[in-house]
XYZ file of C-alpha atoms in Angstrom:
162
model
C 68.011 14.873 37.158
C 65.842 15.200 34.111
C 62.157 15.744 34.670
C 59.671 13.405 33.083
C 58.837 14.455 29.565
C 55.098 13.904 29.606
C 52.370 13.905 32.155
C 51.808 10.217 31.303
C 55.230 9.337 32.629
C 53.863 8.896 36.144
C 50.793 7.042 37.363
C 48.741 9.769 39.010
C 45.521 7.892 38.743
C 46.196 5.633 41.729
C 47.521 8.523 43.707
C 44.348 10.589 42.976
C 42.182 7.493 43.933
C 43.945 7.217 47.240
C 43.678 10.983 47.982
C 39.919 10.770 47.300
C 39.606 7.682 49.488
C 41.512 9.492 52.233
C 39.099 12.374 52.209
C 35.982 10.117 52.073
C 37.203 7.792 54.895
C 38.358 10.771 56.924
C 34.923 12.332 56.808
C 33.091 9.015 57.452
C 35.426 8.086 60.287
C 35.270 11.367 61.986
C 31.484 11.628 61.568
C 31.301 8.192 63.204
C 33.372 9.614 66.037
C 30.952 12.477 66.437
C 28.042 10.048 66.498
C 29.518 7.760 69.144
C 30.661 10.728 71.255
C 27.013 11.995 71.123
C 25.854 8.612 72.305
C 27.795 9.233 75.528
C 25.565 12.305 76.190
C 22.409 10.976 74.559
C 22.304 7.137 74.877
C 19.125 6.926 72.957
C 21.197 7.739 69.847
C 22.062 4.008 69.592
C 18.572 3.504 68.248
C 18.153 0.466 70.534
C 19.937 -1.630 67.873
C 22.808 -3.889 68.875
C 24.952 -2.932 65.826
C 24.688 0.815 66.516
C 25.856 0.706 70.185
C 28.946 2.495 71.358
C 30.791 -0.704 71.995
C 30.416 -1.841 68.399
C 30.871 1.503 66.695
C 34.010 2.730 68.638
C 36.210 0.020 67.065
C 34.755 0.960 63.650
C 35.488 4.626 64.231
C 39.124 3.952 65.170
C 39.604 1.498 62.259
C 38.152 3.959 59.735
C 40.410 6.777 60.900
C 43.525 4.580 61.199
C 43.160 2.394 58.144
C 40.759 4.286 56.007
C 42.001 7.819 56.513
C 45.670 7.485 57.530
C 46.305 4.231 55.612
C 44.921 5.616 52.348
C 46.994 8.840 52.928
C 50.151 6.749 53.354
C 49.499 4.854 50.131
C 48.851 8.112 48.218
C 51.905 9.906 49.623
C 54.297 6.991 49.039
C 53.136 6.278 45.525
C 53.545 9.905 44.633
C 56.887 10.279 46.270
C 58.484 7.097 45.009
C 57.612 8.048 41.363
C 58.928 11.612 41.713
C 62.083 10.668 43.626
C 62.993 7.681 41.437
C 61.883 9.437 38.199
C 60.185 6.325 36.984
C 56.481 5.186 36.716
C 55.147 2.729 39.264
C 56.335 -0.772 38.580
C 52.908 -2.108 37.611
C 49.765 -0.122 37.038
C 47.585 -3.224 37.469
C 49.187 -4.134 40.741
C 48.951 -0.606 41.959
C 45.277 -0.627 41.086
C 44.922 -3.850 42.941
C 46.381 -2.178 46.045
C 43.749 0.514 45.848
C 40.705 -1.758 45.364
C 42.189 -4.334 47.730
C 42.614 -1.700 50.453
C 39.193 -0.296 49.965
C 37.747 -3.868 50.275
C 39.694 -4.297 53.543
C 37.972 -1.228 54.861
C 34.575 -2.423 53.613
C 35.232 -5.716 55.489
C 35.704 -3.694 58.602
C 32.638 -1.604 57.869
C 30.468 -4.687 57.705
C 32.083 -7.043 60.314
C 32.754 -4.697 63.222
C 29.208 -3.456 63.826
C 28.086 -7.086 63.630
C 30.349 -7.921 66.488
C 32.972 -9.970 64.589
C 36.227 -8.822 66.147
C 39.356 -10.250 67.667
C 38.816 -8.012 70.704
C 42.359 -6.664 70.404
C 42.593 -2.928 70.679
C 43.345 -1.320 67.219
C 43.607 -4.757 65.622
C 39.940 -5.736 65.713
C 39.638 -7.115 62.191
C 38.944 -10.870 62.037
C 41.673 -13.292 60.828
C 40.362 -13.641 57.290
C 40.228 -9.853 56.889
C 43.802 -9.657 58.371
C 45.057 -12.222 55.864
C 43.548 -10.151 52.996
C 45.135 -6.941 54.444
C 48.454 -8.777 54.429
C 47.952 -9.754 50.766
C 47.354 -6.109 49.823
C 50.414 -4.975 51.870
C 52.629 -7.551 50.099
C 51.277 -6.335 46.742
C 52.116 -2.747 47.857
C 55.663 -3.722 48.919
C 56.201 -5.326 45.469
C 55.097 -2.189 43.634
C 57.009 0.165 45.955
C 60.298 -1.673 46.130
C 60.459 -2.830 42.508
C 59.869 0.830 41.477
C 62.812 1.821 43.675
C 64.999 -0.916 42.045
C 64.058 0.323 38.577
C 64.815 3.943 39.402
C 66.553 6.205 36.892
C 68.400 8.294 39.511
C 71.798 7.014 40.697
C 71.512 8.470 44.195
C 68.490 9.179 46.316
C 69.152 12.164 48.625
C 68.065 12.011 52.248
C 66.204 15.292 51.816
C 63.829 13.716 49.293
């Protein structure tokens, strides 16, 4: 296996963006968890506002940690690993950028809709149908980038240890 000749051979910009998003959403999601846990001890911390009550913020906390923190980390890790393992740049820089901004918009949709009470009332799948459709569009774009990158690989054999 020949290493890439220049730093420009791989798309690290989208990987870096997802890593930063992972950190930001992790901090925000876990801070939200501390806030709602504090509401169990001090109920007045809900500020007597309907959109800051435990029942509306708990789904937001879990969604931020699952989709914002863990989801962004998954995108970052897989985009990094597929490029290094296959020794080829991501299939489409524009489509990869779309997955970043699309995924962040999915999280913002959750950030706005869940405290307002717009949910499907399904545990860990609270995002409304229109948001779920948008999430699916982003995942399909991700699959296109990932699998097309694998198809265009320069290595003949991908070892299990990679």
